[in-house]
Structure formats: structure tokens, C-alpha cells
Amino acid sequence: MSERALEVVEFLLTAHLYTDDRTLDENDLPPRYRRVFWAETGEEDEGATGGIERPLVVTDSIARKATGVEHPWDAISDLMFTQREDFSGRLSLTQPEMALEWFVKRADHDRLVTNPTIAKSVEERDDVDVTHEEARDQTRPIHADRVWIDSLLDEYFDDEDDAEMLDLVQVRAPEEIEMTLDDLVLTSDQEGEIHKLMKAIEHREYLAQIGLREIGKILFVGPPGTGKTTVSRALAHELGLPFVEVKLSMITSQYLGETAKNVEKTFEVAKRLSPCILFIDEFDSVAKTRRSDEHAALKRAVNTLLKSIDDISLIRDEVILIGATNHPDQLDSAAWRRFDEIVNFPKPDYGMRADILRVITNRMDIDEFDPEAIADVTEGLTGSDLRLVLREAVLEALTEERMELTQDDLLEAVADFEERDNLKNLDMMSDSSELVAGSDDGHDHDHDHDHSHEHEGETQKDAGAAQ
């Protein structure tokens, strides 16, 4: 029997079993199924944001969305335990027990262990090595789903005054983050801190019992392009947590209005989405504003931020706080002491550059590729820079109608990159007016060394596995 039939039968079985067993909840459904059954609740369900209601009815279109099978009924029409209503297009099981036997004989462990609904119905069988609890642990919880996040945000941002918050906060569901920790090249210190953080999450009840509540606030320090944002997002993907991202420089934007209120609401969003990761980028903006002659309202916003950081907790609120800065020299003691861990993100050394190049190119066809030779001539480049070098090499090859690269292509791309980088630092004269590359764009120059001219947090795909 084809894989297509297995997909559709699993979906029908899941819908049937979930409808019949009222002890199952939304976390027992695989995320791909929750997405198609999610429905916004009506006004009569005051306080609710949305949910999944029984019975779960499967039609051709719903099955197609959930399984990716273009013609679901064609895949299962020859099975004696399935039926389809011509008028409604509804698909169902005529003999669920037979369908379950058919499915268990053909499904491997990996399929069963990612479907808690089916796992519960078969965990007592001798021929199945999976438990309901194991399958629940392997399944991303409902609070990490995009549909759940959107429903909560729609409820929370319920008036026009809150619309400006969308400029301050960006929320990503784990399913929207493509990068994983396995895709990254990390230093031993970075790996160690991530491991400790994951252990803290796993044993947070124990930490609360022994009084260690001020934990889970980390500051990432390093130049642009070294992976601070990418690692934070990958961690959210790894843990299956929503990723709440704040650009701290937005606090000082003139059009945001009541900035202190917005800061408070940012932290409230994180608490409502908990467990989650709250990522605060450009944290050096705190020190700049505290030392400046800016309007008092902005200073109040910064003080609100510092107080909010003090008040939030991994143990109590299930919020992991990660700050990031390109300019640690601009932070004062009030900012430093808010964090219990500091993680350094240096520019990669020779060995890391070679490893990063291997990861970036793992799906590229490169004749006689020698990553060590490229690493040797790219000293000082960040992971993001290396990704840009490879992108330039690929685009140059495409102009010659080639999809296979050569070592010379890469070396030429390195030379071109360095030439463009040098041009940024030249003083150019035109009509007796001095023009310095990159100095007249009217933006904060926290990212002068980010050669893509993009925010580090916006270059996840460009930085790729190179952090």
C-alpha cells in the first residue's frame, strides 16, 4: 500500500479516535492536524480565543490540507473500511477497528510516536513499542502553534491604540523557524550555556523548590553577523516555544507614543504566550537613552524596561529572556546586572570558518571544494559574511548558466566581497563635498559591519548555518 494511503488513513483514524475519547485534548493531536481543525470561537465563548471542537469532520479538502495528498479519496477508495459521501465530500471509516489494525501493521515507530491520539489507543498492545506519554512528549504543544498565537494576539490587541505594538513586537511560531541548533556551528561556551539553559527548563520545579528563581536571563554579546539572533531563534525551534522578538531601538521611535506602556505590554504578551522566549535586540539602546538628554518619557520607558526584566522569571512566568548587543561597552552596571549569564559571540576562528563553510555548502555542487583554503583567506569574516560570499559565488555562476561551482568561483567571490567592504571605508570626494560610504543613511550605526545592510535578526536565512 502506498504512503499516500497511510497518510490519509492516519488522519481519518486520528479524527475518529479524538472525537470518541473525551479525555484527549488539543495537545494529543499532531500540529499538522490541529491547524486544519482550529476554529475561532464565537462571542458566546467569552474569554476564549479559539479551539478545536468535536466532532472532527473530515472532507476531501480538509484531508488534502492536513496530509498533503492531492486526491485523498483516490488514495484510500479501494480499502474496504473507508467511505465517501458524494454530496458533502465527507470521508469516514466504516470499520474503525479494522482500520486501526491495518494502520498499525504498516506504521513504523516514528509515525506512531508523533501521534498521541493513536498512541493512546494502541499502547497496551504487545506488538507496539510506544506509549501515550512518550508521544505527548514528542509532540509540540498547542501554545506553540501559529493558529493559537494569532488567536491570542487578536484578542489581546483589541483596539486601535494597540496597533502600534505590531511595530514593536514580532512573534514567530516554532514551525516558522527553519534553522535548528544542529544547523549551527557553535563555540564550546555557547553549547555549554545552551545546555545549562535547557536543563534549567527541564528542572525548573526543582530550582523553585531550592529558591533559585532568578535564572533564565541571558545576554548575548558580539559583533553583527555572529549568530546572536539566529541561535536564539534556533533555540525556540528546538524547544518548541513561541519566539517574541523586540527591537529595543523602536522604544525611542517618535511615532510609538506611550513608550512605557508599550514596554509593559511587550512583557505582558510574553507572559501570555508562555512558555516562550523573549528576545530583546539592540539592548545597548538602554544605556544610550539613560545617558542622553532625551525626553523624560523615553527615560521612563527604559526604567520600565529594567523593572520589567527584574519582574519576569523563567521559574514563575516560564519566559526565557535573551538580550543581545553589538556594543557591550555602552552598557552600564544597571543593564549588566539584569542578566545571570553572559554568552560571547566572537567572530569565528579558522576552524569554525571551515566548519561553517561545510554546513553552508552541504547542498551545493562544488568541484574540488577545499573549505580550509577558503577559511584561510577569510579571516575576520563572520558567519553572515561567509554566507554572502557563497551567495555571490552562486549568482556569478548562474550568470554563466552553471549550477556547479569551482574553488576558483569561491576565491573570486571572497576577493569581490573584500573589495566591496573596503569601498565602505573610503573617503570619496564629489563637488568638494565629503561622502563617507554608509554614513548618510540616517540610521543608527549599530550594524556598520553587517555587510548585507540588514538587521542581524532579519538575516537568518542569509546567515544560514553560518550563524
PDB file of C-alpha atoms in Angstrom, residues 7 10-11 13-15 18 24-38 52 56 66 103 110-119 135-136 138-142 145 147 175:
ATOM      1  CA  GLU A   7      -1.216   9.330   5.447  1.00  0.00           C
ATOM      2  CA  GLU A  10      -3.821   8.005   9.872  1.00  0.00           C
ATOM      3  CA  PHE A  11      -5.720  11.266   9.550  1.00  0.00           C
ATOM      4  CA  LEU A  13      -8.188   7.354  12.455  1.00  0.00           C
ATOM      5  CA  THR A  14      -6.992  10.338  14.452  1.00  0.00           C
ATOM      6  CA  ALA A  15     -10.204  12.282  13.792  1.00  0.00           C
ATOM      7  CA  TYR A  18     -10.205  12.033  19.110  1.00  0.00           C
ATOM      8  CA  LEU A  24      -7.933  13.598  24.865  1.00  0.00           C
ATOM      9  CA  ASP A  25      -7.160  17.288  24.456  1.00  0.00           C
ATOM     10  CA  GLU A  26      -5.670  19.519  21.755  1.00  0.00           C
ATOM     11  CA  ASN A  27      -2.120  18.502  22.680  1.00  0.00           C
ATOM     12  CA  ASP A  28      -2.955  14.926  21.650  1.00  0.00           C
ATOM     13  CA  LEU A  29      -3.382  15.994  18.031  1.00  0.00           C
ATOM     14  CA  PRO A  30      -0.316  16.320  15.779  1.00  0.00           C
ATOM     15  CA  PRO A  31       0.260  20.009  14.917  1.00  0.00           C
ATOM     16  CA  ARG A  32      -0.462  19.441  11.216  1.00  0.00           C
ATOM     17  CA  TYR A  33      -3.952  18.231  12.183  1.00  0.00           C
ATOM     18  CA  ARG A  34      -4.611  20.919  14.774  1.00  0.00           C
ATOM     19  CA  ARG A  35      -4.042  23.542  12.128  1.00  0.00           C
ATOM     20  CA  VAL A  36      -6.875  22.359   9.880  1.00  0.00           C
ATOM     21  CA  PHE A  37      -9.373  21.758  12.698  1.00  0.00           C
ATOM     22  CA  TRP A  38      -8.736  25.004  14.536  1.00  0.00           C
ATOM     23  CA  ILE A  52     -10.881  22.552  18.297  1.00  0.00           C
ATOM     24  CA  LEU A  56     -13.849  16.264  13.895  1.00  0.00           C
ATOM     25  CA  ALA A  66      -3.705  18.027   6.601  1.00  0.00           C
ATOM     26  CA  PHE A 103      -2.590   1.056  10.126  1.00  0.00           C
ATOM     27  CA  ASP A 110       8.494   7.210  14.234  1.00  0.00           C
ATOM     28  CA  ARG A 111       4.990   7.671  12.877  1.00  0.00           C
ATOM     29  CA  LEU A 112       3.253   6.284  15.964  1.00  0.00           C
ATOM     30  CA  VAL A 113       5.360   8.234  18.447  1.00  0.00           C
ATOM     31  CA  THR A 114       4.358  11.559  16.870  1.00  0.00           C
ATOM     32  CA  ASN A 115       0.617  10.904  17.134  1.00  0.00           C
ATOM     33  CA  PRO A 116      -0.546  10.828  20.788  1.00  0.00           C
ATOM     34  CA  THR A 117      -4.164  10.146  19.844  1.00  0.00           C
ATOM     35  CA  ILE A 118      -3.352   6.877  18.106  1.00  0.00           C
ATOM     36  CA  ALA A 119      -0.583   6.041  20.587  1.00  0.00           C
ATOM     37  CA  ALA A 135       4.056  10.514  22.129  1.00  0.00           C
ATOM     38  CA  ARG A 136       2.870  13.581  24.081  1.00  0.00           C
ATOM     39  CA  GLN A 138       7.371  14.164  21.176  1.00  0.00           C
ATOM     40  CA  THR A 139       4.528  16.431  20.052  1.00  0.00           C
ATOM     41  CA  ARG A 140       4.770  20.214  20.003  1.00  0.00           C
ATOM     42  CA  PRO A 141       2.190  21.696  22.409  1.00  0.00           C
ATOM     43  CA  ILE A 142      -0.735  23.780  21.216  1.00  0.00           C
ATOM     44  CA  ASP A 145       1.125  26.717  17.072  1.00  0.00           C
ATOM     45  CA  VAL A 147      -3.114  29.489  14.979  1.00  0.00           C
ATOM     46  CA  GLU A 175       7.054  25.873  12.944  1.00  0.00           C
TER      47      GLU A 175
END
